[in-house]
Coordinates of C-alpha atoms and ligand atoms in Angstrom, one line a residue:
X1 CA -9.4 -25.3 30.4
X2 CA -11.5 -28.1 31.7
X3 CA -10.2 -31.4 32.9
X4 CA -11.4 -33.2 29.8
X5 CA -9.8 -30.7 27.5
X6 CA -6.6 -30.9 29.4
X7 CA -6.7 -34.7 29.1
X8 CA -7.3 -34.5 25.3
X9 CA -4.4 -32.0 25.0
X10 CA -2.1 -34.4 26.9
X11 CA -3.0 -37.2 24.6
X12 CA -2.2 -35.0 21.7
X13 CA 1.2 -34.0 23.2
X14 CA 1.9 -37.7 23.6
X15 CA 1.2 -38.3 20.0
X16 CA 3.2 -35.3 18.9
X17 CA 6.3 -36.5 20.9
X18 CA 5.9 -40.0 19.5
X19 CA 5.7 -38.7 15.9
X20 CA 8.4 -36.0 16.2
X21 CA 10.9 -37.5 18.5
X22 CA 11.3 -33.8 19.4
X23 CA 13.0 -33.3 16.0
X24 CA 11.5 -29.9 15.5
X25 CA 13.3 -28.4 18.4
X26 CA 16.7 -29.9 17.9
X27 CA 17.6 -28.7 14.4
X28 CA 21.2 -29.2 13.3
X29 CA 23.7 -26.6 14.6
X30 CA 24.9 -25.9 11.1
X31 CA 21.5 -24.8 9.8
X32 CA 21.1 -21.3 8.6
X33 CA 17.7 -19.8 9.1
X34 CA 18.2 -16.6 7.1
X35 CA 15.5 -16.5 4.5
X36 CA 16.9 -16.1 1.0
X37 CA 13.7 -16.7 -1.1
X38 CA 12.0 -13.9 -3.0
X39 CA 8.4 -12.9 -2.4
X40 CA 5.8 -14.2 -4.8
X41 CA 8.1 -16.7 -6.5
X42 CA 7.6 -20.4 -7.0
X43 CA 10.6 -22.5 -6.1
X44 CA 11.1 -26.2 -6.7
X45 CA 13.6 -27.6 -4.2
X46 CA 15.4 -30.8 -3.6
X47 CA 17.9 -31.2 -6.4
X48 CA 17.9 -35.0 -6.3
X49 CA 14.6 -36.2 -4.9
X50 CA 14.8 -39.8 -3.8
X51 CA 12.1 -42.4 -4.4
X52 CA 10.1 -43.3 -1.4
X53 CA 8.4 -46.7 -2.0
X54 CA 8.1 -46.6 -5.7
X55 CA 8.1 -42.9 -6.6
X56 CA 9.1 -39.4 -5.5
X57 CA 6.8 -37.6 -3.2
X58 CA 5.8 -34.1 -4.2
X59 CA 4.6 -31.6 -1.6
X60 CA 2.9 -28.3 -2.4
X61 CA 3.3 -25.8 0.4
X62 CA 1.4 -22.5 0.6
X63 CA 3.3 -20.2 3.0
X64 CA 1.3 -17.2 4.1
X65 CA 4.0 -14.5 3.8
X66 CA 7.3 -13.1 5.1
X67 CA 6.0 -10.8 7.9
X68 CA 8.4 -11.8 10.7
X69 CA 11.6 -13.5 11.8
X70 CA 9.4 -16.4 12.9
X71 CA 7.9 -16.8 9.5
X72 CA 11.3 -16.7 7.7
X73 CA 12.7 -19.3 10.1
X74 CA 9.6 -21.5 9.4
X75 CA 10.1 -21.2 5.7
X76 CA 13.8 -22.1 6.0
X77 CA 13.0 -25.1 8.2
X78 CA 10.5 -26.4 5.7
X79 CA 12.8 -26.0 2.8
X80 CA 15.7 -27.6 4.6
X81 CA 13.7 -30.5 5.9
X82 CA 12.2 -31.2 2.4
X83 CA 15.8 -31.4 1.0
X84 CA 16.9 -33.6 3.9
X85 CA 13.8 -35.9 3.4
X86 CA 14.3 -35.9 -0.4
X87 CA 10.8 -34.7 -0.9
X88 CA 10.1 -32.5 -3.9
X89 CA 8.8 -29.2 -2.6
X90 CA 6.7 -26.7 -4.6
X91 CA 6.8 -23.5 -2.5
X92 CA 4.4 -20.6 -2.9
X93 CA 4.5 -17.4 -0.9
X94 CA 1.0 -15.8 -0.6
X95 CA 2.2 -12.4 0.7
X96 CA -0.6 -12.3 3.4
X97 CA -3.3 -12.9 0.8
X98 CA -5.9 -15.6 1.4
X99 CA -6.9 -15.3 -2.2
X100 CA -3.3 -16.1 -3.3
X101 CA -3.3 -19.1 -1.0
X102 CA -6.4 -20.4 -2.8
X103 CA -4.6 -19.9 -6.1
X104 CA -1.6 -21.8 -4.8
X105 CA -3.8 -24.7 -3.8
X106 CA -5.4 -24.7 -7.2
X107 CA -2.1 -24.8 -8.9
X108 CA -1.0 -27.7 -6.6
X109 CA -4.1 -29.6 -7.7
X110 CA -3.4 -28.9 -11.3
X111 CA 0.2 -30.2 -10.8
X112 CA -1.2 -33.3 -9.1
X113 CA 1.0 -33.0 -6.0
X114 CA 0.8 -35.9 -3.5
X115 CA 0.2 -33.8 -0.4
X116 CA -0.8 -30.1 0.1
X117 CA 0.4 -28.2 3.2
X118 CA -1.1 -24.8 4.0
X119 CA -0.1 -22.2 6.7
X120 CA -3.5 -20.4 6.7
X121 CA -3.2 -16.6 7.0
X122 CA -6.6 -16.3 8.7
X123 CA -8.9 -18.9 10.3
X124 CA -12.1 -18.5 8.3
X125 CA -13.1 -19.2 4.7
X126 CA -11.3 -22.4 3.9
X127 CA -14.1 -24.8 3.4
X128 CA -14.6 -24.4 -0.4
X129 CA -10.9 -24.7 -1.3
X130 CA -10.4 -27.7 1.0
X131 CA -13.3 -29.4 -0.7
X132 CA -11.6 -28.8 -4.1
X133 CA -8.5 -30.6 -2.7
X134 CA -10.6 -33.4 -1.4
X135 CA -12.4 -33.8 -4.7
X136 CA -9.0 -34.1 -6.4
X137 CA -8.1 -36.8 -3.8
X138 CA -5.2 -34.8 -2.3
X139 CA -4.8 -34.8 1.5
X140 CA -4.2 -31.4 3.2
X141 CA -2.0 -30.9 6.2
X142 CA -2.3 -27.6 8.1
X143 CA 1.0 -26.1 9.3
X144 CA 1.3 -23.5 12.1
X145 CA -2.2 -22.0 12.0
X146 CA -5.7 -23.5 12.2
X147 CA -8.2 -23.2 9.4
X148 CA -11.6 -23.3 11.1
X149 CA -13.9 -25.5 9.2
X150 CA -17.1 -27.2 10.4
X151 CA -16.1 -30.5 8.7
X152 CA -12.7 -31.1 10.2
X153 CA -12.2 -34.2 8.1
X154 CA -11.3 -31.7 5.3
X155 CA -7.7 -31.6 6.7
X156 CA -5.6 -34.5 7.8
X157 CA -3.7 -32.9 10.6
X158 CA -2.6 -29.6 12.2
X159 CA 1.1 -29.3 13.1
X160 CA 1.8 -26.3 15.3
X161 CA 1.6 -24.6 18.7
X162 CA -1.1 -24.1 21.3
X163 CA -1.6 -20.3 20.9
X164 CA -4.2 -20.1 23.7
X165 CA -1.7 -21.6 26.1
X166 CA 0.9 -19.1 24.9
X167 CA -1.5 -16.2 25.8
X168 CA -2.1 -17.8 29.2
X169 CA 1.6 -18.0 29.9
X170 CA 2.0 -14.3 29.0
X171 CA -1.0 -13.4 31.3
X172 CA 0.4 -15.4 34.2
X173 CA 3.7 -13.6 33.9
X174 CA 2.0 -10.2 33.9
X175 CA -0.1 -11.0 37.0
X176 CA 3.0 -12.1 38.9
X177 CA 5.3 -9.3 37.7
X178 CA 3.0 -6.5 38.8
X179 CA 1.5 -8.1 41.9
X180 CA 3.1 -5.4 44.1
X181 CA 2.4 -2.5 41.9
X182 CA -0.5 -0.4 43.2
X183 CA -3.4 -0.6 40.7
X184 CA -4.9 0.1 38.3
X185 CA -2.2 -1.2 36.1
X186 CA -2.8 -0.2 32.4
X187 CA -2.0 -2.8 29.8
X188 CA -1.5 -2.2 26.0
X189 CA -1.9 -5.0 23.6
X190 CA -0.4 -5.3 20.1
X191 CA -2.4 -7.8 18.1
X192 CA -1.3 -9.8 15.1
X193 CA -3.2 -10.2 11.8
X194 CA -7.0 -9.8 12.5
X195 CA -8.7 -13.2 12.2
X196 CA -5.5 -15.2 12.4
X197 CA -5.3 -18.2 14.7
X198 CA -2.3 -17.0 16.8
X199 CA -3.8 -13.5 17.3
X200 CA -7.2 -14.9 18.4
X201 CA -5.7 -17.6 20.6
X202 CA -3.1 -15.4 22.3
X203 CA -5.5 -12.6 22.9
X204 CA -8.2 -15.0 24.4
X205 CA -5.7 -16.9 26.5
X206 CA -4.2 -13.7 27.9
X207 CA -7.6 -12.4 28.8
X208 CA -8.6 -15.6 30.5
X209 CA -5.9 -14.9 33.0
X210 CA -6.0 -11.1 33.5
X211 CA -9.7 -10.8 33.6
X212 CA -9.6 -12.3 37.1
X213 CA -7.6 -9.4 38.4
X214 CA -9.6 -6.2 38.9
X215 CA -6.5 -4.1 39.2
X216 CA -5.4 -5.0 35.7
X217 CA -7.0 -3.2 32.8
X218 CA -6.4 -3.6 29.0
X219 CA -6.5 0.1 28.0
X220 CA -5.7 -0.2 24.3
X221 CA -5.6 -3.0 21.8
X222 CA -4.2 -2.2 18.3
X223 CA -3.4 -4.4 15.3
X224 CA 0.2 -4.4 14.2
X225 CA -0.1 -7.4 11.8
X226 CA 2.9 -9.2 13.3
X227 CA 5.4 -6.7 11.7
X228 CA 8.1 -4.5 13.2
X229 CA 7.0 -1.4 11.4
X230 CA 3.3 -1.7 12.2
X231 CA 4.1 -2.6 15.8
X232 CA 6.2 0.6 16.1
X233 CA 3.5 2.7 14.5
X234 CA 0.7 1.2 16.7
X235 CA 2.8 1.7 19.8
X236 CA 3.4 5.4 18.9
X237 CA -0.4 6.0 18.7
X238 CA -1.0 4.1 21.9
X239 CA 1.6 6.3 23.8
X240 CA 0.1 9.4 22.2
X241 CA -3.3 8.5 23.5
X242 CA -2.3 7.1 26.9
X243 CA 1.2 8.1 27.7
X244 CA 2.6 6.8 31.0
X245 CA -0.7 5.2 31.9
X246 CA 0.6 2.2 30.0
X247 CA 2.6 0.1 32.4
X248 CA 2.5 -3.2 30.6
X249 CA 2.7 -4.2 26.9
X250 CA 1.6 -7.6 25.7
X251 CA 2.7 -8.0 22.1
X252 CA 1.5 -11.0 20.1
X253 CA 4.9 -11.5 18.6
X254 CA 8.5 -10.4 18.9
X255 CA 8.8 -8.3 15.7
X256 CA 6.0 -5.9 17.0
X257 CA 7.6 -5.8 20.4
X258 CA 10.9 -4.8 18.9
X259 CA 9.1 -2.0 17.0
X260 CA 7.3 -1.0 20.1
X261 CA 10.6 -0.8 22.1
X262 CA 11.8 1.8 19.6
X263 CA 8.5 3.8 19.9
X264 CA 8.8 3.7 23.7
X265 CA 12.4 5.0 23.6
X266 CA 11.4 7.8 21.2
X267 CA 8.6 8.7 23.6
X268 CA 11.2 9.1 26.4
X269 CA 10.3 6.1 28.5
X270 CA 12.5 3.1 29.3
X271 CA 11.3 -0.2 27.8
X272 CA 11.4 -3.1 30.2
X273 CA 11.4 -0.7 33.2
X274 CA 8.8 2.0 32.8
X275 CA 6.8 -0.4 30.7
X276 CA 7.0 -4.2 31.3
X277 CA 7.1 -6.0 28.0
X278 CA 5.9 -9.5 27.2
X279 CA 6.0 -11.1 23.8
X280 CA 5.7 -14.4 22.0
X281 CA 8.1 -16.3 19.6
X282 CA 11.6 -16.3 21.0
X283 CA 13.6 -15.1 18.1
X284 CA 17.3 -14.2 18.6
X285 CA 16.7 -10.5 18.2
X286 CA 14.1 -10.7 21.0
X287 CA 16.3 -12.7 23.3
X288 CA 19.1 -10.2 22.8
X289 CA 16.7 -7.5 24.0
X290 CA 15.6 -9.7 26.9
X291 CA 19.2 -9.9 28.0
X292 CA 19.5 -6.1 27.8
X293 CA 16.5 -5.8 30.0
X294 CA 14.4 -4.0 27.4
X295 CA 12.0 -7.0 27.2
X296 CA 10.9 -8.9 30.3
X297 CA 9.5 -12.2 29.2
X298 CA 9.2 -14.1 26.0
X299 CA 6.9 -17.1 25.5
X300 CA 8.4 -19.5 23.0
X301 CA 6.6 -20.4 19.8
X302 CA 8.6 -22.9 17.7
X303 CA 8.9 -22.2 14.0
X304 CA 11.0 -25.3 13.2
X305 CA 8.1 -27.3 11.9
X306 CA 9.9 -28.7 8.8
X307 CA 11.0 -32.1 10.2
X308 CA 7.6 -32.8 11.7
X309 CA 5.9 -31.9 8.4
X310 CA 8.2 -34.1 6.3
X311 CA 7.7 -37.0 8.7
X312 CA 3.9 -36.5 8.6
X313 CA 4.0 -36.4 4.8
X314 CA 6.0 -39.7 4.6
X315 CA 3.7 -41.4 7.1
X316 CA 0.7 -40.3 5.2
X317 CA 2.2 -41.7 1.9
X318 CA 2.8 -45.0 3.7
X319 CA -0.9 -45.2 4.4
X320 CA -0.7 -44.4 8.1
X321 CA -3.2 -42.3 10.0
X322 CA -1.8 -39.1 11.5
X323 CA -2.8 -37.8 14.9
X324 CA -5.2 -34.9 14.2
X325 CA -3.2 -32.4 16.3
X326 CA 0.6 -32.5 16.4
X327 CA 1.8 -30.1 19.1
X328 CA 5.3 -28.7 19.4
X329 CA 7.0 -28.7 22.8
X330 CA 7.8 -25.2 23.9
X331 CA 9.3 -23.2 26.8
X332 CA 9.5 -19.6 28.1
X333 CA 12.4 -17.2 28.4
X334 CA 12.8 -15.0 31.4
X335 CA 15.2 -12.3 32.4
X336 CA 17.1 -15.1 34.2
X337 CA 17.7 -17.1 31.0
X338 CA 21.5 -17.5 30.7
X339 CA 23.2 -15.4 28.1
X340 CA 24.8 -18.5 26.5
X341 CA 21.4 -19.9 25.7
X342 CA 20.4 -16.6 24.1
X343 CA 23.5 -16.4 22.0
X344 CA 23.0 -19.9 20.6
X345 CA 19.6 -19.0 19.2
X346 CA 19.6 -19.7 15.5
X347 CA 16.7 -17.6 14.2
Ligands
GYE1 O1 4.1 -15.9 16.2 C1 4.4 -14.6 14.2 C2 4.2 -14.9 12.8 O2 1.6 -18.0 13.1 C3 2.8 -18.6 15.1 O3 3.0 -15.7 12.8 C4 2.8 -17.8 13.8 C5 2.9 -16.3 14.1 C6 4.2 -15.9 14.8 O4 4.1 -13.8 12.0 O5 5.6 -14.0 14.5

């Protein structure tokens, strides 16, 4: 990243902290992040919506699916925060289908919601539907993932993480961890949904770091769609093809890493020892495995975007201008992370 980009990023972080007051990372201790909603259903939350200014705010949110623990925590955070903020939430689960997300947006337009929020399953293809929302005069906030459009005025703000930086953090850990291992060191990569912002960003950020080290080689890259089962299946195939040549696994999320851990054990190798494992998210299940030494490093990606989103919606309805990029502050978890911190993890 160049100096100018870094400066711009810092300005964004400043705005994000201003806007969020770090609310997204300090969710109440009593909150339960288990997802209870059913797939494909529409739910209208907030039993007693209050009146902000002179009327109730209605928010339509198109969630992309239920593929991971991260996603379910994200859904729960948004539902909880809507209730808390007394915003009427119309929630649609698109089950990984961009087409279903388009339909959700159209139904929000028909219902004349005040604001539309979308967690886009993939980056491309959003321009026409965003134009429909603009024509209806409804502002769109992107949550979690980017929709790549040439006219960025089609969305008001993007609230979420810096996936490229997450990939870089993973890459730096790998470089450091294997610096005394005689090369070549074979790396396997489990990728998330093809064409999705986190998979593209994490893959590119990781490569930016490892490509400078000639003794590191990415041997295999397979798509596991961010799910436990597909991660396990993909890792099985990788081990079949490459066996013990694989010394490092970079998984684009925790669920796939957990699936891969099972595949590695089935194959007769020791996860975290024979194969160094790095993943992204920081879910409780992953941190438990980190504590057991089956995972070596977890880059945090924060799913608790609900409070930031509700605050942004309210600001928007008050006529304020939002910062275009609202970044969430994040950390990393290492083998040295104290057990108490891991046990407190809520999702
Ligand atoms: O890392 C993964 C989820 O978009 C940041 O999507 C999110 C990613 C997250 O399925 O677990």
